[in-house]
XYZ file of C-alpha atoms in Angstrom:
670
model
C -49.594 211.757 -27.430
C -48.985 209.276 -24.646
C -51.425 209.011 -21.776
C -49.518 209.938 -18.570
C -50.798 206.819 -16.829
C -48.432 204.827 -19.051
C -45.358 206.964 -18.305
C -44.006 204.278 -15.984
C -43.650 201.945 -18.981
C -41.186 204.339 -20.572
C -38.921 205.012 -17.625
C -35.323 203.864 -18.208
C -34.051 201.100 -15.945
C -30.519 200.150 -14.947
C -29.569 196.533 -15.615
C -26.138 196.173 -14.074
C -23.721 198.112 -16.293
C -26.279 198.885 -19.034
C -29.482 200.894 -19.210
C -32.678 199.871 -20.967
C -34.503 202.839 -22.444
C -37.925 201.579 -21.343
C -39.689 198.674 -19.632
C -40.523 196.657 -22.757
C -38.489 193.477 -22.875
C -38.732 190.856 -25.609
C -37.739 187.773 -23.648
C -35.830 184.939 -25.315
C -38.240 183.099 -27.586
C -37.764 180.555 -30.324
C -37.990 181.658 -33.923
C -37.528 178.634 -36.172
C -34.722 180.667 -37.798
C -31.625 180.395 -35.603
C -28.379 179.119 -37.089
C -30.214 178.171 -40.288
C -31.466 181.632 -41.280
C -29.328 184.315 -39.591
C -30.410 187.147 -41.909
C -34.088 186.292 -41.474
C -33.577 186.167 -37.722
C -31.723 189.476 -37.594
C -34.443 191.160 -39.654
C -37.183 189.909 -37.346
C -35.447 190.949 -34.116
C -34.411 194.335 -35.532
C -38.036 195.022 -36.446
C -38.991 194.684 -32.794
C -36.297 197.131 -31.775
C -37.613 199.531 -34.405
C -41.033 199.068 -32.841
C -39.743 200.312 -29.489
C -38.805 197.210 -27.487
C -36.064 198.320 -25.101
C -34.445 194.875 -24.888
C -34.598 192.227 -27.601
C -33.194 188.746 -26.925
C -32.254 185.685 -28.949
C -33.861 182.292 -28.634
C -32.087 179.496 -26.740
C -28.493 179.855 -27.852
C -26.241 176.823 -27.582
C -22.902 177.427 -25.908
C -21.236 174.170 -27.054
C -21.779 171.137 -29.362
C -22.820 169.064 -26.325
C -26.003 171.170 -26.433
C -27.382 170.554 -29.908
C -31.082 170.266 -30.754
C -30.427 168.559 -34.068
C -32.296 169.917 -37.053
C -34.183 172.538 -35.066
C -32.701 175.942 -35.891
C -31.832 177.266 -32.455
C -29.192 179.948 -32.034
C -25.526 179.024 -31.535
C -22.348 180.626 -30.210
C -19.874 177.792 -30.754
C -17.275 179.564 -32.861
C -16.297 182.629 -34.879
C -18.847 181.889 -37.622
C -21.643 181.832 -35.075
C -20.288 185.044 -33.573
C -20.599 186.799 -36.934
C -24.143 185.524 -37.402
C -25.197 186.684 -33.945
C -23.585 190.077 -34.521
C -26.091 190.644 -37.335
C -28.892 190.565 -34.801
C -27.093 192.635 -32.171
C -26.240 195.292 -34.760
C -29.834 195.398 -35.996
C -31.184 195.885 -32.477
C -28.591 198.568 -31.672
C -29.475 200.455 -34.852
C -32.855 201.238 -33.278
C -31.611 202.037 -29.790
C -32.376 198.709 -28.120
C -30.270 196.406 -25.987
C -29.528 192.963 -27.387
C -29.671 189.906 -25.128
C -28.435 186.345 -25.654
C -29.762 183.304 -23.794
C -26.809 180.929 -23.391
C -28.160 177.399 -23.158
C -27.210 173.847 -22.383
C -29.905 171.270 -23.065
C -28.617 168.518 -20.757
C -30.663 165.320 -20.936
C -33.307 167.030 -23.082
C -31.221 166.990 -26.268
C -29.856 164.094 -28.315
C -27.102 165.960 -30.216
C -28.216 164.281 -33.431
C -26.330 166.802 -35.529
C -23.071 167.259 -33.601
C -22.982 163.533 -32.620
C -21.340 164.481 -29.332
C -22.566 162.396 -26.398
C -25.178 164.365 -24.408
C -24.307 165.382 -20.860
C -27.158 165.577 -18.375
C -28.166 164.940 -14.797
C -31.688 163.687 -15.451
C -32.556 160.051 -16.138
C -34.984 160.675 -19.019
C -34.515 160.235 -22.731
C -33.732 163.114 -25.040
C -36.673 164.738 -26.782
C -37.162 167.261 -29.561
C -39.248 170.432 -29.771
C -41.839 168.423 -31.705
C -42.240 166.074 -28.726
C -40.434 163.085 -30.211
C -38.520 160.952 -27.729
C -35.229 159.702 -29.121
C -33.513 156.415 -28.151
C -30.691 158.421 -26.576
C -29.737 158.953 -22.937
C -27.234 161.417 -21.581
C -24.174 160.438 -19.599
C -23.838 161.731 -16.041
C -21.398 164.654 -15.753
C -18.340 164.130 -13.586
C -16.260 166.880 -11.973
C -14.301 167.396 -15.194
C -17.557 167.881 -17.110
C -18.755 170.464 -14.597
C -15.465 172.291 -14.867
C -15.830 172.181 -18.652
C -19.398 173.501 -18.420
C -18.169 176.534 -16.503
C -15.507 177.048 -19.134
C -17.993 176.755 -22.006
C -20.313 179.301 -20.363
C -17.453 181.743 -19.858
C -16.144 181.358 -23.388
C -19.606 181.775 -24.882
C -20.204 184.847 -22.708
C -16.992 186.420 -24.003
C -18.023 185.656 -27.588
C -21.407 187.211 -26.817
C -19.793 190.448 -25.680
C -17.590 190.440 -28.782
C -20.718 190.014 -30.929
C -22.176 193.104 -29.281
C -24.678 191.681 -26.815
C -25.631 193.830 -23.844
C -27.379 191.142 -21.760
C -25.962 187.632 -21.306
C -28.052 184.855 -19.768
C -27.559 181.965 -17.413
C -30.485 179.721 -18.361
C -31.738 177.684 -15.389
C -35.273 176.598 -16.247
C -37.518 174.732 -18.709
C -36.094 171.318 -17.861
C -32.661 171.859 -19.380
C -29.324 171.058 -17.746
C -29.338 173.572 -14.901
C -32.957 172.670 -14.084
C -31.869 169.064 -13.739
C -29.376 170.100 -11.078
C -31.976 172.189 -9.210
C -34.644 169.540 -8.657
C -34.231 166.640 -6.239
C -36.213 164.269 -8.459
C -33.696 164.630 -11.294
C -30.548 165.281 -9.270
C -29.474 162.093 -7.500
C -25.871 163.182 -6.966
C -24.237 162.643 -3.599
C -21.378 165.119 -3.981
C -21.347 168.891 -3.461
C -23.688 169.330 -6.486
C -26.480 167.126 -5.100
C -28.507 166.512 -1.962
C -29.266 169.756 -0.123
C -30.822 172.789 -1.778
C -27.555 174.660 -1.315
C -25.695 171.952 -3.197
C -28.231 171.744 -6.009
C -28.139 175.509 -6.522
C -24.332 175.513 -6.510
C -23.927 175.057 -10.286
C -26.269 177.975 -11.020
C -24.346 180.181 -8.598
C -21.042 179.192 -10.176
C -22.249 179.892 -13.715
C -23.616 183.302 -12.721
C -20.256 184.134 -11.132
C -18.438 182.754 -14.184
C -20.549 184.903 -16.495
C -20.112 188.051 -14.413
C -16.365 187.570 -14.604
C -16.436 186.835 -18.347
C -18.453 189.897 -19.353
C -16.254 192.086 -17.147
C -18.815 194.832 -16.665
C -19.484 195.191 -20.384
C -22.897 193.498 -20.264
C -25.618 192.697 -17.773
C -25.957 189.128 -16.545
C -29.534 187.825 -16.531
C -30.757 184.557 -15.063
C -33.876 182.764 -16.235
C -35.315 180.921 -13.258
C -38.475 179.193 -12.057
C -40.495 180.336 -9.054
C -43.914 178.889 -8.408
C -46.448 179.247 -5.602
C -47.139 175.560 -6.019
C -43.553 174.629 -5.133
C -42.156 176.224 -1.972
C -38.675 174.943 -2.676
C -38.355 177.158 -5.759
C -38.366 180.205 -3.450
C -35.838 178.603 -1.118
C -33.554 178.083 -4.121
C -34.172 181.621 -5.358
C -33.362 183.087 -1.947
C -29.844 181.612 -2.048
C -28.865 183.655 -5.112
C -31.515 186.385 -5.054
C -29.113 189.312 -5.465
C -26.361 187.676 -7.523
C -27.230 188.431 -11.190
C -28.026 191.866 -12.603
C -31.510 190.842 -13.762
C -34.003 188.061 -13.109
C -36.162 186.636 -15.907
C -38.730 184.647 -13.917
C -41.267 182.065 -14.962
C -43.423 179.356 -13.396
C -43.082 175.596 -13.319
C -45.980 174.825 -15.663
C -45.165 175.527 -19.310
C -48.869 175.183 -20.051
C -49.362 178.331 -17.958
C -46.317 180.247 -19.169
C -47.025 179.428 -22.823
C -50.713 178.576 -22.498
C -53.187 179.203 -25.288
C -55.924 181.745 -24.639
C -58.476 178.918 -24.466
C -57.115 178.097 -21.028
C -54.780 180.877 -19.839
C -55.496 184.595 -19.645
C -53.325 187.706 -19.341
C -50.894 188.104 -16.414
C -51.253 184.487 -15.272
C -47.769 184.446 -13.694
C -48.234 187.593 -11.633
C -48.673 186.163 -8.122
C -45.803 183.700 -8.361
C -43.448 186.342 -9.762
C -44.511 189.065 -7.297
C -43.491 186.934 -4.324
C -39.975 186.505 -5.708
C -39.767 190.170 -6.690
C -40.279 191.080 -3.029
C -37.253 188.963 -2.117
C -34.637 190.573 -4.377
C -33.063 193.972 -4.849
C -32.475 193.275 -8.563
C -34.853 194.054 -11.446
C -37.337 191.383 -12.476
C -38.890 190.713 -15.861
C -41.645 188.170 -16.524
C -44.098 187.310 -19.264
C -47.889 187.002 -19.079
C -49.066 187.449 -22.683
C -49.512 191.130 -21.857
C -51.676 192.887 -24.442
C -53.388 195.569 -22.318
C -51.358 198.711 -21.524
C -53.442 199.112 -18.370
C -52.375 195.679 -17.123
C -48.754 196.428 -18.005
C -48.739 199.677 -16.047
C -50.579 198.079 -13.150
C -48.133 195.213 -12.566
C -45.164 197.588 -12.573
C -46.838 200.129 -10.304
C -47.814 197.309 -7.948
C -44.191 196.199 -7.734
C -44.963 192.744 -9.116
C -42.170 193.118 -11.680
C -39.982 195.839 -13.163
C -40.216 195.112 -16.889
C -42.906 193.780 -19.207
C -41.654 190.557 -20.688
C -43.221 189.440 -23.945
C -42.774 186.853 -26.629
C -46.146 186.378 -28.354
C -47.388 189.997 -27.988
C -44.134 191.187 -29.585
C -44.740 188.803 -32.488
C -48.337 189.894 -33.029
C -47.335 193.556 -32.863
C -43.635 194.440 -33.004
C -44.685 198.087 -32.689
C -46.738 197.690 -29.526
C -44.446 199.969 -27.432
C -44.460 202.750 -30.022
C -48.230 202.636 -30.301
C -48.595 203.056 -26.546
C -46.038 205.852 -26.587
C -47.840 207.656 -29.413
C -51.279 207.230 -27.843
C -52.517 204.883 -30.605
C -53.933 202.142 -28.430
C -56.648 201.321 -30.969
C -53.930 200.373 -33.449
C -52.374 197.689 -31.240
C -52.588 194.339 -32.992
C -53.318 192.192 -29.952
C -52.094 188.614 -29.647
C -54.970 186.119 -29.718
C -53.065 183.367 -27.895
C -53.511 180.728 -30.614
C -49.813 179.691 -30.505
C -49.470 179.360 -34.269
C -46.093 181.052 -33.714
C -44.943 178.286 -31.387
C -46.324 175.610 -33.707
C -44.140 176.644 -36.593
C -41.017 176.735 -34.473
C -41.655 173.177 -33.291
C -41.933 172.253 -36.972
C -38.453 173.703 -37.552
C -39.534 176.599 -39.766
C -39.776 180.361 -39.203
C -42.555 181.416 -36.853
C -45.813 182.712 -38.299
C -48.530 184.789 -36.678
C -52.289 184.879 -37.144
C -52.452 188.603 -36.461
C -49.197 189.660 -38.152
C -48.718 188.182 -41.645
C -45.361 189.936 -42.045
C -43.769 187.899 -39.226
C -40.760 186.021 -40.606
C -40.861 187.904 -43.918
C -39.096 191.091 -42.811
C -35.813 190.157 -44.533
C -36.878 187.618 -47.174
C -39.604 189.764 -48.722
C -38.888 193.129 -47.162
C -42.319 193.266 -45.529
C -42.934 195.774 -42.756
C -45.799 195.367 -40.241
C -46.607 199.091 -40.240
C -45.650 200.359 -43.693
C -47.438 199.486 -46.911
C -46.256 201.277 -50.045
C -48.941 202.995 -52.072
C -49.568 201.691 -55.556
C -48.290 203.816 -58.437
C -51.474 203.023 -60.377
C -54.288 202.107 -57.975
C -57.562 201.022 -59.494
C -60.991 199.821 -58.407
C -61.066 196.557 -56.484
C -63.913 194.379 -55.262
C -63.352 191.950 -52.385
C -66.125 189.376 -52.025
C -66.313 187.947 -48.513
C -65.383 189.632 -45.236
C -63.730 186.750 -43.424
C -60.102 186.943 -42.295
C -58.692 186.869 -45.836
C -61.181 189.365 -47.215
C -60.824 191.815 -44.350
C -57.048 191.742 -44.608
C -57.084 192.136 -48.376
C -59.458 195.094 -48.185
C -57.307 196.722 -45.508
C -54.084 196.387 -47.465
C -55.646 197.482 -50.753
C -57.067 200.514 -48.965
C -53.645 201.369 -47.551
C -52.205 201.077 -51.062
C -54.676 203.643 -52.373
C -57.140 201.430 -54.233
C -60.832 202.268 -54.248
C -62.206 199.201 -52.525
C -65.659 197.672 -52.233
C -65.953 194.920 -49.621
C -69.110 192.828 -50.052
C -70.251 190.417 -47.337
C -73.237 188.100 -47.839
C -74.259 188.183 -44.154
C -74.850 190.899 -41.589
C -71.766 189.997 -39.583
C -68.191 190.668 -40.621
C -65.394 188.263 -39.778
C -66.533 185.011 -41.384
C -65.139 181.967 -39.580
C -63.404 184.203 -37.030
C -66.764 185.470 -35.811
C -68.450 182.071 -35.624
C -65.471 180.255 -34.096
C -64.898 182.955 -31.484
C -68.288 182.040 -29.992
C -67.013 178.583 -29.084
C -65.740 177.829 -25.550
C -62.430 179.569 -24.866
C -61.995 181.203 -28.274
C -63.387 184.672 -27.561
C -59.995 186.375 -27.975
C -59.838 185.148 -31.565
C -62.371 187.857 -32.402
C -59.427 190.259 -32.199
C -58.521 189.175 -35.753
C -61.812 190.682 -36.938
C -61.942 193.625 -34.581
C -58.492 194.999 -35.364
C -59.111 194.819 -39.097
C -62.557 196.379 -38.993
C -61.116 199.137 -36.810
C -58.420 199.844 -39.389
C -60.925 199.715 -42.253
C -63.095 202.304 -40.514
C -60.205 204.762 -40.889
C -59.933 204.292 -44.657
C -62.198 206.630 -46.612
C -61.500 204.745 -49.844
C -62.970 201.459 -48.557
C -66.741 200.893 -48.642
C -68.268 197.941 -46.790
C -71.523 196.376 -47.964
C -73.171 193.955 -45.527
C -75.943 191.536 -46.471
C -74.754 191.695 -50.067
C -74.458 188.222 -51.587
C -72.821 188.474 -55.002
C -73.511 186.601 -58.223
C -71.244 186.749 -61.247
C -73.632 189.272 -62.825
C -73.448 191.406 -59.668
C -69.679 191.369 -59.775
C -69.544 192.364 -63.434
C -72.006 195.178 -62.797
C -69.682 196.848 -60.267
C -67.149 197.676 -62.970
C -64.273 196.661 -60.710
C -60.936 196.075 -62.429
C -59.738 193.688 -59.748
C -61.821 191.036 -58.017
C -60.629 189.033 -55.003
C -62.935 186.172 -54.111
C -62.754 185.314 -50.395
C -65.907 183.234 -49.997
C -64.376 180.755 -47.571
C -65.100 177.054 -47.261
C -67.587 174.640 -45.722
C -66.983 171.624 -43.535
C -67.742 168.376 -45.331
C -70.484 166.108 -44.003
C -69.638 162.950 -45.965
C -66.662 161.762 -43.906
C -64.015 162.410 -46.559
C -60.770 163.445 -44.914
C -57.317 162.225 -44.030
C -58.434 158.630 -43.532
C -61.323 158.314 -45.977
C -61.187 158.932 -49.706
C -64.838 158.012 -50.293
C -68.071 158.988 -48.509
C -69.098 156.768 -45.636
C -72.224 154.624 -45.560
C -75.173 156.733 -44.476
C -78.268 154.749 -43.498
C -81.811 156.050 -43.946
C -82.814 158.200 -41.005
C -79.246 158.722 -39.737
C -78.721 162.212 -38.347
C -75.581 164.006 -39.489
C -75.090 167.625 -38.435
C -72.381 169.688 -40.095
C -69.879 171.802 -38.191
C -71.140 174.906 -39.990
C -74.648 174.392 -38.645
C -73.341 174.342 -35.079
C -71.153 177.384 -35.720
C -74.187 179.205 -37.098
C -76.017 178.561 -33.834
C -78.634 176.246 -35.341
C -80.671 174.091 -32.996
C -79.125 170.651 -32.566
C -80.631 167.287 -31.594
C -80.593 165.886 -28.081
C -79.108 162.597 -26.967
C -75.599 161.304 -27.582
C -73.533 163.145 -30.166
C -70.569 161.436 -31.784
C -67.927 163.862 -33.012
C -65.671 162.280 -35.593
C -62.260 163.980 -35.591
C -60.124 163.439 -38.655
C -58.884 167.048 -38.522
C -56.696 166.745 -35.403
C -56.619 170.439 -34.494
C -58.845 172.359 -32.050
C -62.270 172.167 -33.704
C -63.428 168.737 -32.520
C -62.377 169.471 -28.946
C -64.123 172.826 -28.639
C -67.246 171.481 -30.331
C -67.345 168.632 -27.808
C -67.190 171.125 -24.942
C -69.851 173.274 -26.593
C -72.214 170.332 -26.969
C -71.678 169.278 -23.347
C -72.702 172.803 -22.378
C -75.869 172.318 -24.458
C -76.685 169.215 -22.432
C -75.546 166.473 -24.806
C -73.643 163.344 -23.935
C -70.625 163.315 -26.238
C -68.300 160.688 -27.653
C -65.252 161.961 -29.548
C -63.802 159.457 -32.018
C -60.420 160.358 -33.503
C -58.110 158.663 -35.964
C -55.127 160.048 -34.045
C -53.479 158.856 -30.830
C -55.456 161.435 -28.888
C -57.733 164.414 -29.576
C -56.105 167.683 -30.672
C -53.024 165.763 -31.832
C -51.729 168.726 -33.834
C -52.104 170.713 -30.631
C -48.793 169.208 -29.547
C -47.284 171.930 -31.727
C -49.356 174.701 -30.136
C -48.812 173.421 -26.570
C -52.541 172.844 -26.013
C -52.977 169.096 -26.485
C -52.637 168.164 -22.821
C -54.900 170.946 -21.568
C -57.465 170.147 -24.246
C -57.580 166.507 -23.258
C -57.846 167.403 -19.573
C -60.812 169.652 -20.406
C -62.503 166.824 -22.308
C -61.967 164.469 -19.383
C -63.313 166.979 -16.870
C -66.373 167.576 -19.047
C -67.164 163.854 -19.158
C -66.523 163.403 -22.877
C -65.914 159.779 -23.870
C -62.844 159.481 -26.112
C -62.062 156.719 -28.602
C -58.645 156.960 -30.273
C -57.110 155.319 -33.362
C -60.525 154.751 -34.958
C -62.187 156.038 -38.090
C -65.919 156.276 -38.657
C -67.112 154.014 -41.498
C -70.912 154.118 -41.349
C -73.778 156.007 -39.738
C -77.199 154.498 -39.078
C -80.161 155.603 -36.929
C -78.970 155.531 -33.315
C -75.532 154.077 -34.003
C -72.224 154.459 -35.807
C -69.738 151.868 -37.001
C -66.116 152.654 -36.248
C -62.985 150.750 -37.310
C -59.469 150.571 -35.869
C -57.061 152.412 -38.167
C -54.428 149.708 -37.569
C -56.423 146.458 -37.787
C -59.690 147.501 -39.508
C -61.575 145.656 -36.756
C -65.029 147.219 -36.431
C -67.406 147.909 -33.567
C -70.725 149.682 -33.136
C -71.224 152.589 -30.753
C -74.317 154.555 -29.703
C -74.811 157.662 -31.814
C -78.065 159.608 -31.857
C -76.371 162.005 -34.236
C -72.916 162.546 -35.745
C -70.759 165.616 -36.328
C -67.962 165.055 -38.878
C -64.846 167.166 -38.344
C -62.885 166.137 -41.410
C -61.982 168.173 -44.488
C -63.412 171.440 -45.759
C -64.536 172.137 -49.303
C -63.766 175.571 -50.798
C -66.832 177.667 -51.581
C -65.714 178.467 -55.094
C -68.855 178.697 -57.236
C -68.569 182.453 -57.709
C -64.921 182.220 -58.716
C -65.663 179.391 -61.153
C -68.553 181.319 -62.711
C -66.419 184.418 -63.188
C -63.536 182.381 -64.557
C -65.824 180.684 -67.084
C -66.876 184.051 -68.485
C -63.360 184.698 -69.739
C -63.578 188.414 -69.024
C -60.660 190.810 -68.706
C -61.048 190.934 -64.937
C -57.963 190.556 -62.804
C -59.479 187.664 -60.859
C -58.040 186.107 -57.709
C -59.218 183.708 -55.008
C -57.782 183.967 -51.531
C -57.985 182.352 -48.123
C -60.055 179.225 -47.520
C -61.744 179.700 -50.876
C -58.375 178.950 -52.445
C -57.101 176.320 -49.984
C -58.715 175.696 -46.592
C -56.225 176.082 -43.764
C -55.628 177.991 -40.559
C -56.849 181.512 -39.890
C -53.194 182.560 -40.024
C -52.930 181.149 -43.552
C -56.069 183.016 -44.603
C -54.776 186.343 -43.269
C -51.426 185.792 -44.996
C -53.187 184.947 -48.250
C -55.209 188.136 -48.135
C -52.188 190.250 -47.227
C -49.954 188.908 -49.962
C -52.592 189.021 -52.700
C -53.448 192.624 -51.896
C -49.827 193.703 -51.541
C -48.886 192.263 -54.921
C -52.019 193.216 -56.842
C -50.846 194.985 -59.982
C -47.214 194.528 -58.969
C -44.492 191.971 -59.689
C -44.514 189.204 -57.055
C -42.257 189.852 -54.061
C -40.825 186.349 -54.374
C -41.195 184.946 -57.923
C -39.891 181.548 -56.850
C -43.019 180.967 -54.782
C -45.441 182.702 -57.096
C -48.060 180.978 -59.210
C -50.278 182.215 -61.965
C -53.765 182.861 -60.616
């Protein structure tokens, strides 16, 4: 039963000619599916509608071949084939009572049109880039009056196709640095005609496209406009004021993508609220905005306060497509909260379907038929032992319990969660503990799952349990010998050199004083957060990385820039493009990865952040016995990777235990 204090979240709201059944709005967000995987995309969006989202939108949807992001699978509405593909999504959303929205998009100078090979059209002077951050040797041509007339025509034609496909909300997309943004800002718009110069002139193209879209949809769909307002830029409100009541709905964001899409290390819930609230007070039309909303209390508060009218979400809707239904049914403890790691965003920038650390079914709704809330019971459940209660083990135990197995979960330590627990103690990563907390909360509800803490297991212990199925989830350990991406052999380690492993720091062990050198050949978050942790302990820190900058892979999760700013502010010395070759008392020898030229730097002690070695002794011992056990290894014990990969590994292994694989093509004998 729903708590009455959340009733406001379920009030219908009029959006021009259509009505949303509630205030939950999945804003346009990328999927890595787009034109390449229309069935996969439709299955994912329909799942959100089934989960109670009142409006579910596409990702950026190209209106014309002059707006082509190359190999990245964005959405498209160029022709009849695209119309049919988009109708799959609209139909899936409608089947569950939601409204379907489409974000019509023109990339302007931001796209190179590598696929369509049509010359880009854009106002800005910069070079085209890709979602992965690559800058292409391509510049857009400046649009003349004929191009602007054509742009209006393309928007209108795409809007009509959108209505034909069944969409209920059609966007004019005027932010995120794409074509309409280029017109809006004086620094990119150097035109001297009626589309440049004054604010009124720079807003003109947005006004015209809104009017064009209103005419094209002819009252059959709402017209939404995605727009930037920011307390740090007064002119954004002056621009907004000129068209404040023109569209049917405003989808508002701020100027800093690192805030809008920021990882939880740096950005917390409802970070856009003040900027959006000011604009909301200026318009008579409904406003939606994001803020990585995971708390129902925060959601209800911002609507009651009049800061916005609808709860916009991308990442929370990925982590839990059924978030609205759980609030409606009074099951707040079952909400699978987003941890703000941006693994979803990372996979889109890599051009593949989005993944989620919390929700292993994301992207597999159509391909494998996985459902985030329904797990079919086994027809012949048996006794299963899961060894290790890290992310893979917890997930496996949960799924096996849901399937009806009698499950024993054995953890060698007192604490559950494995790497999730230790890493969540590092600066900025506290929300990652949600991976553990949600799973332990679900396990507490399962009477057929027993948890045994402080229970290290030997092969004899495992055999003594009598379990038919054994899943080994004993994790991995960070290497201390320097072997990683840029070293195939251990480095030189002089007598008396101090090397401290990552696992020792994560365990909270006492560490030496003086200058610590962190050697980063991992390129994700670990080296950066360890550096900040050691600064907090009072150490001077040098971070040496083989990449062009620390947290290089963080370009995919949109945290690289913020991470490097945090290192700078903390006083961490950074050395890029160097590997660590030798460690001696008080110093380390590093070498340029391009020239092999060496130099010596001060190092009282060294922390290698390189590869991890699976902790597989138990699995190997059991395998050597040649018993009739159904034996499996999962998570980092199988192949060290992200927490998302570990959760997925545990989910899939448990779901398919005793069953034919859901996708034989990708199966392997274990």
